mmCIF file of C-alpha atoms and ligand atoms in Angstrom:
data_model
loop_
_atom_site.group_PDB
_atom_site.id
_atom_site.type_symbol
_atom_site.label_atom_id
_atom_site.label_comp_id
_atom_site.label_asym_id
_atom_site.label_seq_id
_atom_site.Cartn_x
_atom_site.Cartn_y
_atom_site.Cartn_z
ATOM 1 C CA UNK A 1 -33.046 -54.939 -48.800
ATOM 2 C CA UNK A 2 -35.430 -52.139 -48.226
ATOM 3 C CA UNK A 3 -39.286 -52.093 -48.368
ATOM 4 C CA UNK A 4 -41.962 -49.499 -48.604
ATOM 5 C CA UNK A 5 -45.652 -50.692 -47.073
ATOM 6 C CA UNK A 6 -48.849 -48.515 -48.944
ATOM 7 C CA UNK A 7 -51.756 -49.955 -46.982
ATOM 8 C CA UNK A 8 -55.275 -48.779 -46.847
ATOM 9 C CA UNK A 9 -56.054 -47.736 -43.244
ATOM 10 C CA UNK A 10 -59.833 -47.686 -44.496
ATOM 11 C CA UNK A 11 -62.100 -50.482 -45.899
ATOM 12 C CA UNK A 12 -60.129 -50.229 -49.614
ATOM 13 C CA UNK A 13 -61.360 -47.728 -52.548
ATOM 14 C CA UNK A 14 -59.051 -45.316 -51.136
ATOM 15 C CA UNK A 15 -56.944 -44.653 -54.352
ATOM 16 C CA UNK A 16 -53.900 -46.649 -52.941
ATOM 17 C CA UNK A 17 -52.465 -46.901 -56.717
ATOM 18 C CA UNK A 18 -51.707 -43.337 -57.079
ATOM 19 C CA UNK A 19 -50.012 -43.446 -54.153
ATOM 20 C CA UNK A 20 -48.071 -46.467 -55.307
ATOM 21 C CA UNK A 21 -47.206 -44.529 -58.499
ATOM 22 C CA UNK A 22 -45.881 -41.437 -56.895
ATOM 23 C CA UNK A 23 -43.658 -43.689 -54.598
ATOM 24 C CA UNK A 24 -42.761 -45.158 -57.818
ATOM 25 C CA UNK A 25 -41.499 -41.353 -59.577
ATOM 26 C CA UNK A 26 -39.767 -40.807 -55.835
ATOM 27 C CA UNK A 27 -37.956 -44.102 -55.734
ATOM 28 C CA UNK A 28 -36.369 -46.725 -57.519
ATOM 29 C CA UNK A 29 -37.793 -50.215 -56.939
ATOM 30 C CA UNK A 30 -36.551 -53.682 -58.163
ATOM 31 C CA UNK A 31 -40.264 -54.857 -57.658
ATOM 32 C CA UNK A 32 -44.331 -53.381 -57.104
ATOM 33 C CA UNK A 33 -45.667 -56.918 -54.978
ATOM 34 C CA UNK A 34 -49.368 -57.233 -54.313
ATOM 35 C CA UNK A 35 -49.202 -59.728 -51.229
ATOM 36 C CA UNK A 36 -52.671 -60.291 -50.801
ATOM 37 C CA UNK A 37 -56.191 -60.511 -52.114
ATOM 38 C CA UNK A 38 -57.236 -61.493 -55.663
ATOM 39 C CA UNK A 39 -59.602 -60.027 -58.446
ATOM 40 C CA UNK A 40 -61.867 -58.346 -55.638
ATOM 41 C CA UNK A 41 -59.786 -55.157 -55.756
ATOM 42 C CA UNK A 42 -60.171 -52.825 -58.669
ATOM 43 C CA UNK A 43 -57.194 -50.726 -59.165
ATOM 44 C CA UNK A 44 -57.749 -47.652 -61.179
ATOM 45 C CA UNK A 45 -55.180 -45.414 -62.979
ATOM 46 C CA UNK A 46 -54.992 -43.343 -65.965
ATOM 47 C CA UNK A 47 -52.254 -44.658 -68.651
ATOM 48 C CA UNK A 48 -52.384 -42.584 -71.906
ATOM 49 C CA UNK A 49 -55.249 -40.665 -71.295
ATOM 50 C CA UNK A 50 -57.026 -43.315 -70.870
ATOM 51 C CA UNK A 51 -58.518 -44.803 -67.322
ATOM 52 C CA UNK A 52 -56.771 -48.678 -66.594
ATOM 53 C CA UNK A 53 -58.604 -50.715 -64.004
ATOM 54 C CA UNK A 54 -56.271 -53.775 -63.453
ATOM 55 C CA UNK A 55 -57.606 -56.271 -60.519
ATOM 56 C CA UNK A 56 -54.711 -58.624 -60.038
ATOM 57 C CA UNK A 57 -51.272 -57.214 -61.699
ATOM 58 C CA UNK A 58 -49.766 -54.807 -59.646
ATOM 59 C CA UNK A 59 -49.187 -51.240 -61.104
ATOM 60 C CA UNK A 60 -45.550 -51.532 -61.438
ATOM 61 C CA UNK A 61 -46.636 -52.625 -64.691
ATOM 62 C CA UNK A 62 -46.899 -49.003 -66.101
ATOM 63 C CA UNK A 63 -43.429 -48.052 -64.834
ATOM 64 C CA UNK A 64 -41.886 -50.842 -66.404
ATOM 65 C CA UNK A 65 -41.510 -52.303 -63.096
ATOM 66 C CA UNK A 66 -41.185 -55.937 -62.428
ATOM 67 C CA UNK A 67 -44.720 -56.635 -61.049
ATOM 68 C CA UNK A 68 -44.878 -59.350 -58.818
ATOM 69 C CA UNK A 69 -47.826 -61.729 -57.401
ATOM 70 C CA UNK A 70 -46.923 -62.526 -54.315
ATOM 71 C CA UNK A 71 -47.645 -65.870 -52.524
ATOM 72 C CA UNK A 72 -50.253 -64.251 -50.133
ATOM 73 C CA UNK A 73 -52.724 -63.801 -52.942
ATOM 74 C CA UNK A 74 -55.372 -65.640 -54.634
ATOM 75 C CA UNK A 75 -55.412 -65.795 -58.504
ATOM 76 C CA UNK A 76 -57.932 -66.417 -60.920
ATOM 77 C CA UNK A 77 -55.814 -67.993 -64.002
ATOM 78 C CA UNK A 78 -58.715 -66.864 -67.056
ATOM 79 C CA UNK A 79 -59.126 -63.210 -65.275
ATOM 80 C CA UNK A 80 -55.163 -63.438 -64.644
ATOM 81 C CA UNK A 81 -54.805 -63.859 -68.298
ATOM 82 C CA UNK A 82 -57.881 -61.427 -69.458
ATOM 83 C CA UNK A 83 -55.836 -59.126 -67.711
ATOM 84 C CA UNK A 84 -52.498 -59.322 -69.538
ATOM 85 C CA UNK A 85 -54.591 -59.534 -72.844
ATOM 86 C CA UNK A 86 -55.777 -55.978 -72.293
ATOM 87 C CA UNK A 87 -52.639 -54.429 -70.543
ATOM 88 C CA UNK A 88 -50.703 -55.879 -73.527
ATOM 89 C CA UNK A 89 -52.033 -53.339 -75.544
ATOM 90 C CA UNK A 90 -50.993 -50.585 -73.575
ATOM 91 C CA UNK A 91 -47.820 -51.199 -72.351
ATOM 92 C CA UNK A 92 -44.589 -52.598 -73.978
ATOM 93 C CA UNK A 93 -42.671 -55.851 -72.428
ATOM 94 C CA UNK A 94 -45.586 -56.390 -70.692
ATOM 95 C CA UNK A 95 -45.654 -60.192 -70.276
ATOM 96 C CA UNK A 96 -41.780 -59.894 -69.396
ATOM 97 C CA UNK A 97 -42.424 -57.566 -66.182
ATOM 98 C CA UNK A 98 -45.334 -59.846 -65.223
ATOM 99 C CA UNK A 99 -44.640 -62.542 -62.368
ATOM 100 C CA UNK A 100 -46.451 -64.835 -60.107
ATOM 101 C CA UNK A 101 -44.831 -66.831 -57.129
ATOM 102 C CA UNK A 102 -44.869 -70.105 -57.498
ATOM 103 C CA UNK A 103 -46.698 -70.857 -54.506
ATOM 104 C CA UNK A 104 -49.659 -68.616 -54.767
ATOM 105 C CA UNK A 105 -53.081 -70.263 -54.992
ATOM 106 C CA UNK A 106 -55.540 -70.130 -56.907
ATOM 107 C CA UNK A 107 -59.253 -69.524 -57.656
ATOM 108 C CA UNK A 108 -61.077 -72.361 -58.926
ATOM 109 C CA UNK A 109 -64.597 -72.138 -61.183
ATOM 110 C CA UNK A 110 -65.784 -73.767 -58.020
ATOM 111 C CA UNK A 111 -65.143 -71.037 -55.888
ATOM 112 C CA UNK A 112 -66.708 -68.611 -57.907
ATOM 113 C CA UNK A 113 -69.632 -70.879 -58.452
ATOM 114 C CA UNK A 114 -70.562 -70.959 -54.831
ATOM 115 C CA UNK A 115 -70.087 -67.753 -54.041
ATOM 116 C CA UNK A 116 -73.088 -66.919 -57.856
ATOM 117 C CA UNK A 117 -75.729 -66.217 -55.129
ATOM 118 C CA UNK A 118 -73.977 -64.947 -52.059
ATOM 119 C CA UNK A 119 -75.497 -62.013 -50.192
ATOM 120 C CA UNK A 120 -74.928 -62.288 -46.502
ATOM 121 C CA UNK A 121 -71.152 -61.001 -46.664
ATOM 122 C CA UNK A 122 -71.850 -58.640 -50.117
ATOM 123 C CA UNK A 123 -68.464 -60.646 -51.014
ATOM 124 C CA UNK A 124 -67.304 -59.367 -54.581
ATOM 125 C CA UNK A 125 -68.549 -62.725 -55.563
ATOM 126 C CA UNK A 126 -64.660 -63.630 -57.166
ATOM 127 C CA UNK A 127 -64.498 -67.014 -55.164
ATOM 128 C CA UNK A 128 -61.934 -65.094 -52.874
ATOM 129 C CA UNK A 129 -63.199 -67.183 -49.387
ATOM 130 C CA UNK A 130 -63.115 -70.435 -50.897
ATOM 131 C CA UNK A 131 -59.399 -70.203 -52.112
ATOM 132 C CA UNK A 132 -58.399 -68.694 -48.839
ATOM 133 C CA UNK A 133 -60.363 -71.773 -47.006
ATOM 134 C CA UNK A 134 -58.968 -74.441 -49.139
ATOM 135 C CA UNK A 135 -55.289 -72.896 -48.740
ATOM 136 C CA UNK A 136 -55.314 -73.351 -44.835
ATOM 137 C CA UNK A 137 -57.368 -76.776 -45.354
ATOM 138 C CA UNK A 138 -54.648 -77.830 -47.026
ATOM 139 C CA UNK A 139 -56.788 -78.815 -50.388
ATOM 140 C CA UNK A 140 -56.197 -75.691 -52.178
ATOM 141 C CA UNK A 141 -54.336 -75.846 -55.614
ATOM 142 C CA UNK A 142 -50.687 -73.414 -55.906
ATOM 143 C CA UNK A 143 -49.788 -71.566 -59.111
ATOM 144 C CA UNK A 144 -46.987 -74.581 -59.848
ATOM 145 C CA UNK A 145 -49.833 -77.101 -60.812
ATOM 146 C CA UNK A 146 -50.967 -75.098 -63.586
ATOM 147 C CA UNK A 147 -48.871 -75.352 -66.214
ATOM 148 C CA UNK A 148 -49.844 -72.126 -68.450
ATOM 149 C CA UNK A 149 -48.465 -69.794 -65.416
ATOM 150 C CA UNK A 150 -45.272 -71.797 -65.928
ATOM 151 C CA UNK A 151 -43.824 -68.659 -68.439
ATOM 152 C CA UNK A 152 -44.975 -66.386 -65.587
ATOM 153 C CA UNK A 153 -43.603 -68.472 -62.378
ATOM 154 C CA UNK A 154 -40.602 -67.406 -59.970
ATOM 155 C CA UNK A 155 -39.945 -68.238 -56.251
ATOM 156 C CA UNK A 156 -40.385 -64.849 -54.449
ATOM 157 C CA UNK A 157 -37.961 -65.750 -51.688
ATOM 158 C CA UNK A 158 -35.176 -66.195 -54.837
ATOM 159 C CA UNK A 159 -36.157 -63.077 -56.563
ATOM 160 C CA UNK A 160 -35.783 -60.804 -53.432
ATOM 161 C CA UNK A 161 -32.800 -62.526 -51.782
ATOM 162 C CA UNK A 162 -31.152 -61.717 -55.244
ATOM 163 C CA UNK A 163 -29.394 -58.688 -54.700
ATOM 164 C CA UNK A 164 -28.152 -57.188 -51.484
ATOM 165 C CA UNK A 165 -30.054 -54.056 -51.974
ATOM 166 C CA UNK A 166 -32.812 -55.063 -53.411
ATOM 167 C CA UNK A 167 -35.940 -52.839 -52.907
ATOM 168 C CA UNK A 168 -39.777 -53.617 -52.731
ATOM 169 C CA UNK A 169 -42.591 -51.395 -53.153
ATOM 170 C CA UNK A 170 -46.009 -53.290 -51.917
ATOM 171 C CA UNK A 171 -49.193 -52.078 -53.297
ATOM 172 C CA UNK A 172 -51.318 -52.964 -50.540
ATOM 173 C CA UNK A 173 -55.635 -54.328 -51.538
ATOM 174 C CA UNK A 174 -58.432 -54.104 -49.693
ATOM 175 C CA UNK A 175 -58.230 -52.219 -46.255
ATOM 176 C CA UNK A 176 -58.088 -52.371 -42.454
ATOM 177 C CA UNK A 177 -61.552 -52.017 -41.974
ATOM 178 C CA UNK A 178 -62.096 -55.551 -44.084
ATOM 179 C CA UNK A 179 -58.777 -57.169 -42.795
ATOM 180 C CA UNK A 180 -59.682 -61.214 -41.554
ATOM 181 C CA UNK A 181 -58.690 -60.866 -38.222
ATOM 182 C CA UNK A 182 -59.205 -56.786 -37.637
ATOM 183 C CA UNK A 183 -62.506 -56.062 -39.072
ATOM 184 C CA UNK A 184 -64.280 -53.970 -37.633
ATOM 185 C CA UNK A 185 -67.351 -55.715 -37.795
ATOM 186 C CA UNK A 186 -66.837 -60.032 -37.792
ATOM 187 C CA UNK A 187 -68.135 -61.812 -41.105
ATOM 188 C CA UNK A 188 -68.064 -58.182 -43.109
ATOM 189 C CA UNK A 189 -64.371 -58.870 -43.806
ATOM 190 C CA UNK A 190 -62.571 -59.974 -46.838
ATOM 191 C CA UNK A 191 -60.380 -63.658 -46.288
ATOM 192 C CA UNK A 192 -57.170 -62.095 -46.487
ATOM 193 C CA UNK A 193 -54.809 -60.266 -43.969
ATOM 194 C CA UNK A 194 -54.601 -56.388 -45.282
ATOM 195 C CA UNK A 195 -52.267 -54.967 -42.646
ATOM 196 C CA UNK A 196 -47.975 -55.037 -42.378
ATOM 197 C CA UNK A 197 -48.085 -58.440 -41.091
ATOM 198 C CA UNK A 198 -50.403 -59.694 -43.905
ATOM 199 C CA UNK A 199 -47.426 -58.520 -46.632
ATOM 200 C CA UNK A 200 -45.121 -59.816 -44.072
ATOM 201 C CA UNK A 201 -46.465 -63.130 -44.950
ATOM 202 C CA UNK A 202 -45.126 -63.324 -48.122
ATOM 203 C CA UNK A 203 -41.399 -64.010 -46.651
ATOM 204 C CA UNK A 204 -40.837 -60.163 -46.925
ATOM 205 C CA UNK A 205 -37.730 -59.335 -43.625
ATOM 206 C CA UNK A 206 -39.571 -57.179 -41.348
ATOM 207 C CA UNK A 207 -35.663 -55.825 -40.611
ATOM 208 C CA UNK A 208 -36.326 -54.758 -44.645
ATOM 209 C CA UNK A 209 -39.231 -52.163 -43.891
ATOM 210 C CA UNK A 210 -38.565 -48.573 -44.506
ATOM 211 C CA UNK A 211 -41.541 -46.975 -44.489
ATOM 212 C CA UNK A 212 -44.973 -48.062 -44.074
ATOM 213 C CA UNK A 213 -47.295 -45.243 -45.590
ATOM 214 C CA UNK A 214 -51.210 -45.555 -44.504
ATOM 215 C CA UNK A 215 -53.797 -44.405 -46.997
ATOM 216 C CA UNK A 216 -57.182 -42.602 -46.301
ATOM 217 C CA UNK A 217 -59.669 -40.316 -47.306
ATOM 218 C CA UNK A 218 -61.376 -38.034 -45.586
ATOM 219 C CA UNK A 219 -64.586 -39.395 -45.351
ATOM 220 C CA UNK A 220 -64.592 -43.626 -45.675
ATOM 221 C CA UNK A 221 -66.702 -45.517 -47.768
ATOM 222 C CA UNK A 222 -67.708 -49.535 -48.147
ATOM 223 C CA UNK A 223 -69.065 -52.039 -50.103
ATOM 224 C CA UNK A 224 -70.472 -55.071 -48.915
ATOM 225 C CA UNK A 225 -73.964 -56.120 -46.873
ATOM 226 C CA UNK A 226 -73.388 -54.151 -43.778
ATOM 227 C CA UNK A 227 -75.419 -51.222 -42.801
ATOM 228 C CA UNK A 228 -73.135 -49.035 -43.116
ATOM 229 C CA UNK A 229 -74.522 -45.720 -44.490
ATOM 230 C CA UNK A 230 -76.115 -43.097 -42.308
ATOM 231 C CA UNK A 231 -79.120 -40.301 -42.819
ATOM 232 C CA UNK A 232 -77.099 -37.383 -43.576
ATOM 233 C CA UNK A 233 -77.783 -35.813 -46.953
ATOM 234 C CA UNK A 234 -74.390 -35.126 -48.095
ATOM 235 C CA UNK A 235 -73.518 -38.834 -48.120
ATOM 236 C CA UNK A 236 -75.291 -39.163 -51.783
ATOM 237 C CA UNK A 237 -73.779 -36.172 -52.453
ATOM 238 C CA UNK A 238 -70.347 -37.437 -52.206
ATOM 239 C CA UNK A 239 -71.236 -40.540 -53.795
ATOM 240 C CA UNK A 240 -72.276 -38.791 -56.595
ATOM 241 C CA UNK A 241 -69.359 -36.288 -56.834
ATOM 242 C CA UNK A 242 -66.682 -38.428 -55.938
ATOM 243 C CA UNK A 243 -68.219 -41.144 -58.655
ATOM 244 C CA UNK A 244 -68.470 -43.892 -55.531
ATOM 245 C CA UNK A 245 -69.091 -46.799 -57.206
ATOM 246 C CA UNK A 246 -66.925 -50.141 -57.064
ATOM 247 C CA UNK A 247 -64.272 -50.637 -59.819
ATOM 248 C CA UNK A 248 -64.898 -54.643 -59.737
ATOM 249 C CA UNK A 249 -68.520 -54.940 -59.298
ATOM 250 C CA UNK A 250 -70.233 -51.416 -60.169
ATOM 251 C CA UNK A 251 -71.927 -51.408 -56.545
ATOM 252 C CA UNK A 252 -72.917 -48.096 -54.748
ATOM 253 C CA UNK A 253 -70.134 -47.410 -52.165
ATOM 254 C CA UNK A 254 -71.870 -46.881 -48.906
ATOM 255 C CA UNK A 255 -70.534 -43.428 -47.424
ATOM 256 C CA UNK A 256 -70.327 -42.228 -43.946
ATOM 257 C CA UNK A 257 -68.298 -39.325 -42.333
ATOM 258 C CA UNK A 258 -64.494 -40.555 -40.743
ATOM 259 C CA UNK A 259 -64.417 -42.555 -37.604
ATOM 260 C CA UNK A 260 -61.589 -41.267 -36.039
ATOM 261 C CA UNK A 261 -60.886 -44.227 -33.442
ATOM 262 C CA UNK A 262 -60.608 -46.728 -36.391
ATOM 263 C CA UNK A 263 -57.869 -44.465 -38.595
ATOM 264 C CA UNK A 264 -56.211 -44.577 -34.865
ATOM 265 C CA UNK A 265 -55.954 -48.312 -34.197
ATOM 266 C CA UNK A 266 -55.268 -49.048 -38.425
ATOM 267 C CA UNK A 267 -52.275 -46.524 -37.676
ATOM 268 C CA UNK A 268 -50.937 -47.815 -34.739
ATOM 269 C CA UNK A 269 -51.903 -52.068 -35.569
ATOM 270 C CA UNK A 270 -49.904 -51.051 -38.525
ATOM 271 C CA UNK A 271 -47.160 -48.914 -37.139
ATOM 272 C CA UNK A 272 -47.287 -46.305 -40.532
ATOM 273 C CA UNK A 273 -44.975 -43.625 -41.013
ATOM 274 C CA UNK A 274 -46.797 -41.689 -42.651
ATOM 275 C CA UNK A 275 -50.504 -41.129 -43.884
ATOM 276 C CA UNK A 276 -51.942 -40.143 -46.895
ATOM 277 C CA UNK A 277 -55.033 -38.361 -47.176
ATOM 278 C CA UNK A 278 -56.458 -38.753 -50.487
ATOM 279 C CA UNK A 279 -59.357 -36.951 -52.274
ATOM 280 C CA UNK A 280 -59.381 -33.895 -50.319
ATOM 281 C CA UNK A 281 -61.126 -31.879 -53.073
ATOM 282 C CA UNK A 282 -64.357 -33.427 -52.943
ATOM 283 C CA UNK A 283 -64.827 -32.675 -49.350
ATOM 284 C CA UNK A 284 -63.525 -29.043 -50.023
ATOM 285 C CA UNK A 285 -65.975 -28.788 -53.339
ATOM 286 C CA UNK A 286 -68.959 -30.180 -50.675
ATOM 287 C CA UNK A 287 -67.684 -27.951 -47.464
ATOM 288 C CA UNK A 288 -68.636 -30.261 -44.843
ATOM 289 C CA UNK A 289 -65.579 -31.552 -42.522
ATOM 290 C CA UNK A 290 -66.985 -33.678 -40.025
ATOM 291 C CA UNK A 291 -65.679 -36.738 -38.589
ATOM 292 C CA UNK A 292 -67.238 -39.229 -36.079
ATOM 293 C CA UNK A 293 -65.800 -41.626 -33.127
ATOM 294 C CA UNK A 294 -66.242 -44.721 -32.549
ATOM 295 C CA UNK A 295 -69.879 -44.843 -30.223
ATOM 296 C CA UNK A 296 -71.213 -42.704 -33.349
ATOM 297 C CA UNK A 297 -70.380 -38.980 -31.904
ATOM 298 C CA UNK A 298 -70.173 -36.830 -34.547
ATOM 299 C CA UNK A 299 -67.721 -34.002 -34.230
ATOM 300 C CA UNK A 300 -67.873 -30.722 -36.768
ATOM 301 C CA UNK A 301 -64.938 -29.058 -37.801
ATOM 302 C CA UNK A 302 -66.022 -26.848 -39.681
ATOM 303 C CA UNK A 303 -63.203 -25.877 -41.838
ATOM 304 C CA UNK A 304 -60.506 -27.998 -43.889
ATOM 305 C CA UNK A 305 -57.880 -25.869 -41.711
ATOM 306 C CA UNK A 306 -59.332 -27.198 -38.332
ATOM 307 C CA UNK A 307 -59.833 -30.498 -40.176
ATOM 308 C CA UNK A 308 -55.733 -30.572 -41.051
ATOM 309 C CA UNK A 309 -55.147 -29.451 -37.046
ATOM 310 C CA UNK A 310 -56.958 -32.487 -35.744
ATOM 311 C CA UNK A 311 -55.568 -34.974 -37.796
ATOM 312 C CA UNK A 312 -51.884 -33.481 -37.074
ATOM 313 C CA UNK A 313 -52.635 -33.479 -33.282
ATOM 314 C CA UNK A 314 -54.062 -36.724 -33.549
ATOM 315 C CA UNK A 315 -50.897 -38.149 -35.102
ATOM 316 C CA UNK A 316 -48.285 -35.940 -33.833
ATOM 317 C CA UNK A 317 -45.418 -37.897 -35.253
ATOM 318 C CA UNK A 318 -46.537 -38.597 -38.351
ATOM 319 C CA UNK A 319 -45.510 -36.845 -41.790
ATOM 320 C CA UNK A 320 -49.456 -36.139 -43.154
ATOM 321 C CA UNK A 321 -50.047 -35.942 -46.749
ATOM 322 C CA UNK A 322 -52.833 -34.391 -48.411
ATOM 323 C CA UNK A 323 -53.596 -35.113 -51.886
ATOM 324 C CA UNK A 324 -56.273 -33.292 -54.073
ATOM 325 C CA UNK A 325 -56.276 -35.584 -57.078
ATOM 326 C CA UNK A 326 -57.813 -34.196 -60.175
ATOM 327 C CA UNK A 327 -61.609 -34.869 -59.662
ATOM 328 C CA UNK A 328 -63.263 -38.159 -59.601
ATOM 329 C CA UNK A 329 -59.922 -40.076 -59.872
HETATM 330 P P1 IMP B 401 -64.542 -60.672 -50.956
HETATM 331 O O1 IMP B 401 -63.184 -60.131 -50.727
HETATM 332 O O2 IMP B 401 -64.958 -60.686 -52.394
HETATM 333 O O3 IMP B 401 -64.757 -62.002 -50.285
HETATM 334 O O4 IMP B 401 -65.591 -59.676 -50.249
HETATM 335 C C1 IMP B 401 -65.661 -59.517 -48.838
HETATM 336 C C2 IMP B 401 -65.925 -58.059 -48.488
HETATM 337 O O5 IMP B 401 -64.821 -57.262 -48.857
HETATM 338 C C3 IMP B 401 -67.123 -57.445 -49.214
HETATM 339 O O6 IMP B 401 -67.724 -56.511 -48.347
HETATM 340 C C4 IMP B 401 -66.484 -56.736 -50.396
HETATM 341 O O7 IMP B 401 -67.285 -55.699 -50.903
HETATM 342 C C5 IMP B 401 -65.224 -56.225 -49.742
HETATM 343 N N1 IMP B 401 -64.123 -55.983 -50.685
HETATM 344 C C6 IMP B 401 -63.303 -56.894 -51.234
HETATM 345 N N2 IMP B 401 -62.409 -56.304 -52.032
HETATM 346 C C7 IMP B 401 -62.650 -54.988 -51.962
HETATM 347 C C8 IMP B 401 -62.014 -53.829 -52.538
HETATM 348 O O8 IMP B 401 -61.040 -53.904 -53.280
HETATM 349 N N3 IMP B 401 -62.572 -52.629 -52.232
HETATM 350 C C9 IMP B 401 -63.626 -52.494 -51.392
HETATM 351 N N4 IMP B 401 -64.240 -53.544 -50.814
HETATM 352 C C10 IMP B 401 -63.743 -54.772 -51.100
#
């Protein structure tokens, strides 16, 4: 069995599906597996011209690649099935590739109902805390009680132990920076675990990971109630180029520049092989390549060359990617 990690280093919104779809071109997979998080992530991607946001099924879909929910998720059966309504209409077999493991759980109208007014966290306000609670209570309902997921069910333990060689791609959600246990700042988190362990989790072999591929860009963003967002004036600007808004709830992403320390500790918590750096061309369009540490010292490199030099000294051993999507993907 062999396994390929893409994991947001960041705090999500990184463009992690395009990655996922070159790995896809390079590689042939059995499965895509999301292993965590629900309908807070907003996956964008353009399929026939035309711009797909999908929020639960992985992107394997538009590969014709088995796309698998994986048991460390949360699913929300009506948005689960809104979903597959609209993909249906874009790509053939579609309900065929679809799966969900049969013990995933589930988002309840009650978890989304007490999360209608929440504001301390920012959540995305998809009832993603309360099915993570009731899961480790013990109260939580799994994707085998409900009996129109039956079509969709499998046991993900079965379908990956059924081949010798069978090969996994995980499309990582959310980010470091929001991980449960590794936020960077307690309570601004998400409920799930976003690093290698968290897809781990799922029942994946660690003795099955090939390569664990870390995803950036270079300059971080984040949504949620934190104050996040500093005074410099090229922080709208990016928002504005770079169209930083969120894909599930149309919020303003807050923008700072890239805190070095934290890209650090997400590589090494996470052990990646190598790192992506997406969106390139909107710092390169703006001209401004600063990054910052950790206590807030801002460093200015002045040029995308000495930008590249740092981030290759910084991670000596690590194959660095830079990516300079077409704009305001
Ligand atoms: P929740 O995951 O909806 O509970 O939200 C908790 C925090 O994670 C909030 O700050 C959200 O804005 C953030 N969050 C959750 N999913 C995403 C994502 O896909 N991208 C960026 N931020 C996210």
């Amino acid at each position: 069995m062999k396994t390929d990690i893409v994991i947001d280093l960041s705090y999500g919104d990184c463009a992690k599906t395009k990655v996922t779809l070159d790995y896809l071109k390079r590689n042939k997979y059995d499965c895509v597996a999301r292993v965590s998080g629900g309908s807070n992530c907003g996956h964008s991607t353009y399929h026939g011209g035309k711009k797909v946001v999908t929020h639960l099924i992985p992107c394997g879909i538009f590969k014709q690649t088995k796309s698998i929910i994986g048991p460390g998720c949360v699913v929300n059966v009506k948005k689960f099935f809104k979903e597959i309504d609209e993909l249906t209409k874009l790509v053939t077999n579609c309900t065929d590739l679809i799966k969900i493991s049969y013990n995933t759980h589930i988002v309840t109208e009650a978890h989304i109902e007490e999360e209608i007014n929440e504001s301390a966290v920012g959540t995305t306000r998809q009832g993603i805390g309360g099915a993570y609670r009731d899961k480790v209570a013990r109260v939580g309902i799994r994707a085998e009680s409900i009996p129109e997921l039956k079509p969709f069910l499998i046991d993900f333990h079965e379908e990956i132990f059924s081949k010798p060689d069978y090969q996994i791609l995980v499309e990582g959600a959310q980010g470091f920076g929001l991980d449960i246990d590794h936020c960077k700042v307690w309570k601004y988190c998400t409920s799930s675990s976003c690093t290698v362990a968290g897809a781990l989790l799922n029942g994946i072999p660690h003795s099955s990971v090939r390569e664990v591929v870390g995803v950036i860009k270079p300059y971080e963003t984040y949504v949620g109630a934190l104050d996040f967002e500093g005074n410099d004036p090229i922080f709208p600007k990016i928002r504005e180029i770079a169209k930083e808004f969120g894909e599930t709830t149309g919020r303003p992403r807050k923008i700072n520049f890239l805190c070095i320390d934290d890209v650090l500790k997400a590589a090494r918590i996470n052990s990646i092989n190598t790192l992506v750096v997406n969106k390139m061309d909107i710092l390169q369009e703006i001209g401004v390549w600063k990054v910052r540490s950790a206590a807030g010292t801002i460093t200015d490199l002045h040029t995308e060359e000495n930008f590249k030099s740092f981030l290759a000294e910084l991670f000596p051993n690590i194959e660095i990617i830079y990516s300079y999507s077409p704009k305001h993907i």
